[in-house]
Amino acid sequence: MANNIFTPTNQKLLTNVAVVRIKRTGKRFEIACYKNKVVSWRDGVEKDLDEVLQTPTIFTNVSRGEVAKRDDLNKAFGKDNHREICVHILEKGELQVSDKERQHQLDSTVKEVATIVADRCVNPETKRPYTVNMITRSLKEIHFSVKPTRSAKQQALEVIEKLKESIPIEKARMKLRIMIRGRDCKRIYERVKGMLNEVESDEWIEVDCVEIVCNVDPGLYRLLDDLVRKETKGQGSVEVVSLKEIAAGGDEAL
């Protein structure tokens, strides 16, 4: 695919082009983007559309500079607003790359997914984390396939349940240190304690101050943090001590 194109309006030379394509109503529609920005947009890192698009124009063929007709846009998308359609194509379209680039992107995404899973999960039988290589092998065993329109993080969270078909795995527990202070300390303590099912220790430092060390599912962290900050009017805190429970004797899964 050519790396240089001309827009039909001003013949301005565009370089470093990445084309995203979608097919609708028997026709193809393309947008011209900057390389590497498409993935950043889909991952939520880049939020400025102008930093992603080389031009907010819908083409039927980017390399030839053929702009889509208004009637075709209305028929395919129910609108002719180019910027709104660009967003739709960015989210749902297919990034056009060479076979070599595509394979490199797939391999990179698989590694990124494996890294996220390895970082967030443990073997529940040993309480030890898996290595990235072990997760990568398991992904191959369950025939994991990359979804180009979804971020590596989304795919990692989705594939954890599927991995249970191949290996014993569960999300890592988060160890927290919770400090509760203030006049309503005892009432807040009882409320927080009721949300926990694995408390390592709780120590009353003073009459109106207690420290709790506990292990929770990562999804509970924000709820606890909001509750403690709100109820103690900023005097309390929730600190992450560690993300994983790791059994003594090593840092790799057996």
CSV table of C-alpha atoms in Angstrom, one decimal:
chain,number,residue,atom,x,y,z
A,1,MET,CA,0.0,0.0,0.0
A,2,ALA,CA,1.4,3.4,-0.9
A,3,ASN,CA,2.6,5.5,1.9
A,4,ASN,CA,2.0,8.9,0.2
A,5,ILE,CA,-1.5,10.1,-0.8
A,6,PHE,CA,-3.0,13.3,-2.1
A,7,THR,CA,-6.3,14.8,-0.9
A,8,PRO,CA,-8.6,15.7,-3.8
A,9,THR,CA,-9.3,19.2,-2.4
A,10,ASN,CA,-5.9,20.7,-2.0
A,11,GLN,CA,-3.5,18.1,-3.3
A,12,LYS,CA,-1.6,18.2,0.1
A,13,LEU,CA,0.8,15.4,0.4
A,14,LEU,CA,0.0,13.0,3.3
A,15,THR,CA,2.8,10.8,4.7
A,16,ASN,CA,3.0,8.1,7.3
A,17,VAL,CA,-0.5,7.0,6.4
A,18,ALA,CA,-2.4,4.2,8.2
A,19,VAL,CA,-5.7,3.3,6.6
A,20,VAL,CA,-8.7,2.1,8.5
A,21,ARG,CA,-11.5,0.5,6.4
A,22,ILE,CA,-15.0,-0.6,6.9
A,23,LYS,CA,-17.5,-2.1,4.5
A,24,ARG,CA,-21.2,-1.1,4.5
A,25,THR,CA,-24.0,-1.5,1.9
A,26,GLY,CA,-21.6,-3.2,-0.5
A,27,LYS,CA,-19.2,-0.3,-0.5
A,28,ARG,CA,-15.9,0.3,1.3
A,29,PHE,CA,-15.2,3.5,3.3
A,30,GLU,CA,-11.7,4.5,4.5
A,31,ILE,CA,-10.1,7.1,6.7
A,32,ALA,CA,-6.5,8.3,6.7
A,33,CYS,CA,-4.8,8.1,10.1
A,34,TYR,CA,-1.3,8.5,11.6
A,35,LYS,CA,0.4,5.2,12.2
A,36,ASN,CA,0.5,4.1,15.8
A,37,LYS,CA,-2.3,6.5,16.7
A,38,VAL,CA,-5.1,4.1,15.8
A,39,VAL,CA,-4.1,1.7,18.5
A,40,SER,CA,-3.6,4.5,21.0
A,41,TRP,CA,-7.2,5.7,20.3
A,42,ARG,CA,-8.7,2.3,20.7
A,43,ASP,CA,-6.8,1.8,24.0
A,44,GLY,CA,-8.2,5.1,25.3
A,45,VAL,CA,-4.7,6.7,25.5
A,46,GLU,CA,-5.3,9.2,22.7
A,47,LYS,CA,-8.6,11.1,23.0
A,48,ASP,CA,-7.9,14.0,20.5
A,49,LEU,CA,-9.4,13.0,17.2
A,50,ASP,CA,-7.3,15.5,15.3
A,51,GLU,CA,-4.2,13.8,16.6
A,52,VAL,CA,-5.3,10.5,15.0
A,53,LEU,CA,-6.8,11.7,11.7
A,54,GLN,CA,-4.6,13.0,8.9
A,55,THR,CA,-7.8,14.6,7.5
A,56,PRO,CA,-11.4,14.3,8.8
A,57,THR,CA,-12.6,13.0,5.4
A,58,ILE,CA,-14.2,9.8,4.4
A,59,PHE,CA,-12.7,8.2,1.4
A,60,THR,CA,-13.8,5.2,-0.8
A,61,ASN,CA,-10.1,4.8,-1.7
A,62,VAL,CA,-7.5,6.7,0.4
A,63,SER,CA,-4.5,6.0,-1.9
A,64,ARG,CA,-6.3,7.4,-4.9
A,65,GLY,CA,-7.9,10.3,-2.9
A,66,GLU,CA,-11.4,9.3,-3.9
A,67,VAL,CA,-13.9,10.9,-1.4
A,68,ALA,CA,-17.1,9.1,-0.5
A,69,LYS,CA,-20.3,10.6,-1.9
A,70,ARG,CA,-22.8,12.1,0.6
A,71,ASP,CA,-25.6,9.8,-0.6
A,72,ASP,CA,-23.5,6.8,0.0
A,73,LEU,CA,-22.6,8.0,3.5
A,74,ASN,CA,-26.3,8.6,4.3
A,75,LYS,CA,-27.2,5.2,3.0
A,76,ALA,CA,-24.5,3.3,4.9
A,77,PHE,CA,-24.3,5.3,8.2
A,78,GLY,CA,-27.6,7.2,8.3
A,79,LYS,CA,-25.7,10.5,8.4
A,80,ASP,CA,-23.1,12.4,6.4
A,81,ASN,CA,-21.2,14.1,9.2
A,82,HIS,CA,-17.6,13.1,8.4
A,83,ARG,CA,-16.2,13.5,11.9
A,84,GLU,CA,-18.9,11.3,13.5
A,85,ILE,CA,-18.4,8.7,10.8
A,86,CYS,CA,-14.6,8.8,11.3
A,87,VAL,CA,-15.1,7.9,15.0
A,88,HIS,CA,-17.3,5.0,14.0
A,89,ILE,CA,-14.8,3.7,11.5
A,90,LEU,CA,-12.0,4.2,14.0
A,91,GLU,CA,-13.8,2.0,16.6
A,92,LYS,CA,-15.2,-0.6,14.2
A,93,GLY,CA,-13.1,-0.6,11.1
A,94,GLU,CA,-10.1,-2.8,10.2
A,95,LEU,CA,-6.6,-1.3,10.2
A,96,GLN,CA,-5.0,-2.1,6.9
A,97,VAL,CA,-1.4,-3.4,7.3
A,98,SER,CA,1.0,-5.6,5.5
A,99,ASP,CA,1.1,-9.3,6.3
A,100,LYS,CA,4.4,-8.8,8.1
A,101,GLU,CA,3.1,-5.8,10.1
A,102,ARG,CA,-0.1,-7.7,10.9
A,103,GLN,CA,1.8,-10.7,12.3
A,104,HIS,CA,4.0,-8.4,14.3
A,105,GLN,CA,1.0,-6.6,15.8
A,106,LEU,CA,-0.7,-9.9,16.6
A,107,ASP,CA,2.4,-11.3,18.3
A,108,SER,CA,2.8,-8.0,20.3
A,109,THR,CA,-0.8,-8.1,21.4
A,110,VAL,CA,-0.6,-11.7,22.5
A,111,LYS,CA,2.5,-10.9,24.5
A,112,GLU,CA,0.8,-7.8,26.0
A,113,VAL,CA,-2.3,-9.9,26.9
A,114,ALA,CA,-0.2,-12.6,28.5
A,115,THR,CA,1.8,-9.9,30.5
A,116,ILE,CA,-1.4,-8.4,31.9
A,117,VAL,CA,-2.9,-11.8,32.8
A,118,ALA,CA,0.4,-12.9,34.5
A,119,ASP,CA,0.5,-9.6,36.4
A,120,ARG,CA,-3.0,-9.9,37.7
A,121,CYS,CA,-3.5,-13.6,38.3
A,122,VAL,CA,-2.1,-16.4,40.4
A,123,ASN,CA,-2.3,-20.2,40.6
A,124,PRO,CA,-4.9,-20.6,43.4
A,125,GLU,CA,-3.3,-23.9,44.4
A,126,THR,CA,0.1,-22.5,45.1
A,127,LYS,CA,-0.7,-18.7,45.4
A,128,ARG,CA,2.2,-18.0,43.1
A,129,PRO,CA,2.1,-16.0,39.9
A,130,TYR,CA,2.5,-17.4,36.4
A,131,THR,CA,5.3,-16.4,34.1
A,132,VAL,CA,4.5,-14.6,30.9
A,133,ASN,CA,5.8,-17.5,28.9
A,134,MET,CA,3.5,-20.0,30.7
A,135,ILE,CA,0.5,-17.8,30.0
A,136,THR,CA,1.5,-17.4,26.4
A,137,ARG,CA,1.7,-21.2,26.0
A,138,SER,CA,-1.7,-21.6,27.6
A,139,LEU,CA,-3.2,-19.0,25.3
A,140,LYS,CA,-2.0,-21.1,22.4
A,141,GLU,CA,-3.6,-24.2,23.9
A,142,ILE,CA,-7.0,-22.6,24.1
A,143,HIS,CA,-6.6,-21.2,20.6
A,144,PHE,CA,-6.8,-17.6,21.7
A,145,SER,CA,-7.2,-15.2,18.8
A,146,VAL,CA,-6.6,-11.4,18.9
A,147,LYS,CA,-9.5,-9.1,18.4
A,148,PRO,CA,-8.0,-6.0,16.6
A,149,THR,CA,-10.8,-3.7,17.7
A,150,ARG,CA,-10.5,-4.4,21.4
A,151,SER,CA,-7.6,-3.3,23.7
A,152,ALA,CA,-5.2,-5.8,25.2
A,153,LYS,CA,-6.5,-5.0,28.7
A,154,GLN,CA,-10.1,-5.8,27.6
A,155,GLN,CA,-9.0,-9.1,26.0
A,156,ALA,CA,-6.9,-10.1,29.0
A,157,LEU,CA,-9.8,-9.7,31.4
A,158,GLU,CA,-12.1,-11.6,29.1
A,159,VAL,CA,-9.7,-14.5,28.5
A,160,ILE,CA,-9.1,-15.3,32.2
A,161,GLU,CA,-12.2,-17.5,32.4
A,162,LYS,CA,-11.3,-19.3,29.2
A,163,LEU,CA,-7.8,-20.0,30.6
A,164,LYS,CA,-9.4,-22.1,33.4
A,165,GLU,CA,-9.9,-24.8,30.8
A,166,SER,CA,-6.1,-25.2,30.5
A,167,ILE,CA,-4.7,-24.2,33.9
A,168,PRO,CA,-5.8,-23.4,37.5
A,169,ILE,CA,-6.0,-19.6,37.5
A,170,GLU,CA,-7.8,-16.8,39.3
A,171,LYS,CA,-7.4,-13.1,39.8
A,172,ALA,CA,-4.8,-12.1,42.3
A,173,ARG,CA,-6.0,-10.8,45.7
A,174,MET,CA,-5.1,-7.3,46.7
A,175,LYS,CA,-3.6,-6.7,50.1
A,176,LEU,CA,-4.8,-3.5,51.7
A,177,ARG,CA,-4.0,-1.5,54.8
A,178,ILE,CA,-7.0,0.4,56.0
A,179,MET,CA,-6.7,3.2,58.5
A,180,ILE,CA,-10.0,4.5,60.1
A,181,ARG,CA,-9.9,7.6,62.3
A,182,GLY,CA,-12.4,9.9,63.8
A,183,ARG,CA,-15.4,10.1,66.2
A,184,ASP,CA,-17.4,7.6,64.3
A,185,CYS,CA,-14.5,5.2,64.1
A,186,LYS,CA,-16.3,2.2,65.6
A,187,ARG,CA,-19.3,2.5,63.4
A,188,ILE,CA,-17.2,2.8,60.2
A,189,TYR,CA,-15.0,-0.1,61.4
A,190,GLU,CA,-18.1,-2.4,61.7
A,191,ARG,CA,-19.3,-1.3,58.3
A,192,VAL,CA,-15.9,-1.9,56.6
A,193,LYS,CA,-15.4,-5.2,58.4
A,194,GLY,CA,-18.7,-6.4,57.1
A,195,MET,CA,-17.4,-6.0,53.5
A,196,LEU,CA,-14.3,-8.1,54.2
A,197,ASN,CA,-14.0,-11.9,54.2
A,198,GLU,CA,-10.2,-12.2,54.7
A,199,VAL,CA,-8.8,-10.1,57.5
A,200,GLU,CA,-5.1,-10.7,58.4
A,201,SER,CA,-5.1,-8.3,61.4
A,202,ASP,CA,-6.9,-5.4,62.9
A,203,GLU,CA,-5.3,-3.3,65.6
A,204,TRP,CA,-6.8,-0.5,67.6
A,205,ILE,CA,-4.0,2.0,67.9
A,206,GLU,CA,-6.1,4.5,69.8
A,207,VAL,CA,-9.7,4.8,70.9
A,208,ASP,CA,-10.6,6.5,67.7
A,209,CYS,CA,-8.1,4.9,65.3
A,210,VAL,CA,-7.9,1.3,64.0
A,211,GLU,CA,-5.7,-0.3,61.4
A,212,ILE,CA,-7.0,-3.3,59.3
A,213,VAL,CA,-4.8,-5.4,57.0
A,214,CYS,CA,-6.8,-7.5,54.6
A,215,ASN,CA,-6.9,-9.3,51.3
A,216,VAL,CA,-9.7,-8.4,48.8
A,217,ASP,CA,-10.6,-8.8,45.2
A,218,PRO,CA,-9.2,-5.8,43.3
A,219,GLY,CA,-12.7,-4.7,42.3
A,220,LEU,CA,-13.5,-3.9,45.9
A,221,TYR,CA,-10.7,-1.4,46.3
A,222,ARG,CA,-12.5,1.6,44.9
A,223,LEU,CA,-15.6,1.0,47.0
A,224,LEU,CA,-13.6,0.7,50.2
A,225,ASP,CA,-11.5,3.8,49.3
A,226,ASP,CA,-14.6,5.9,48.6
A,227,LEU,CA,-16.3,4.7,51.7
A,228,VAL,CA,-13.4,5.3,54.1
A,229,ARG,CA,-12.6,8.8,52.7
A,230,LYS,CA,-16.2,9.9,52.7
A,231,GLU,CA,-17.2,8.5,56.2
A,232,THR,CA,-14.0,9.7,57.9
A,233,LYS,CA,-14.1,13.1,56.1
A,234,GLY,CA,-10.6,12.5,54.7
A,235,GLN,CA,-9.0,11.4,57.9
A,236,GLY,CA,-8.9,7.7,57.0
A,237,SER,CA,-7.0,6.0,54.1
A,238,VAL,CA,-6.8,2.8,52.1
A,239,GLU,CA,-3.3,1.8,51.0
A,240,VAL,CA,-2.4,-0.9,48.6
A,241,VAL,CA,0.3,-3.0,50.2
A,242,SER,CA,0.6,-5.5,47.3
A,243,LEU,CA,-1.4,-6.8,44.4
A,244,LYS,CA,-0.5,-10.5,44.6
A,245,GLU,CA,-0.6,-13.1,47.3
A,246,ILE,CA,2.7,-15.0,46.7
A,247,ALA,CA,3.6,-18.1,48.7
A,248,ALA,CA,7.0,-18.2,50.3
A,249,GLY,CA,9.8,-19.9,48.5
A,250,GLY,CA,9.7,-18.3,45.0
A,251,ASP,CA,8.2,-15.9,42.5
A,252,GLU,CA,7.1,-18.3,39.7
A,253,ALA,CA,4.2,-20.7,39.5
A,254,LEU,CA,5.0,-24.4,39.9
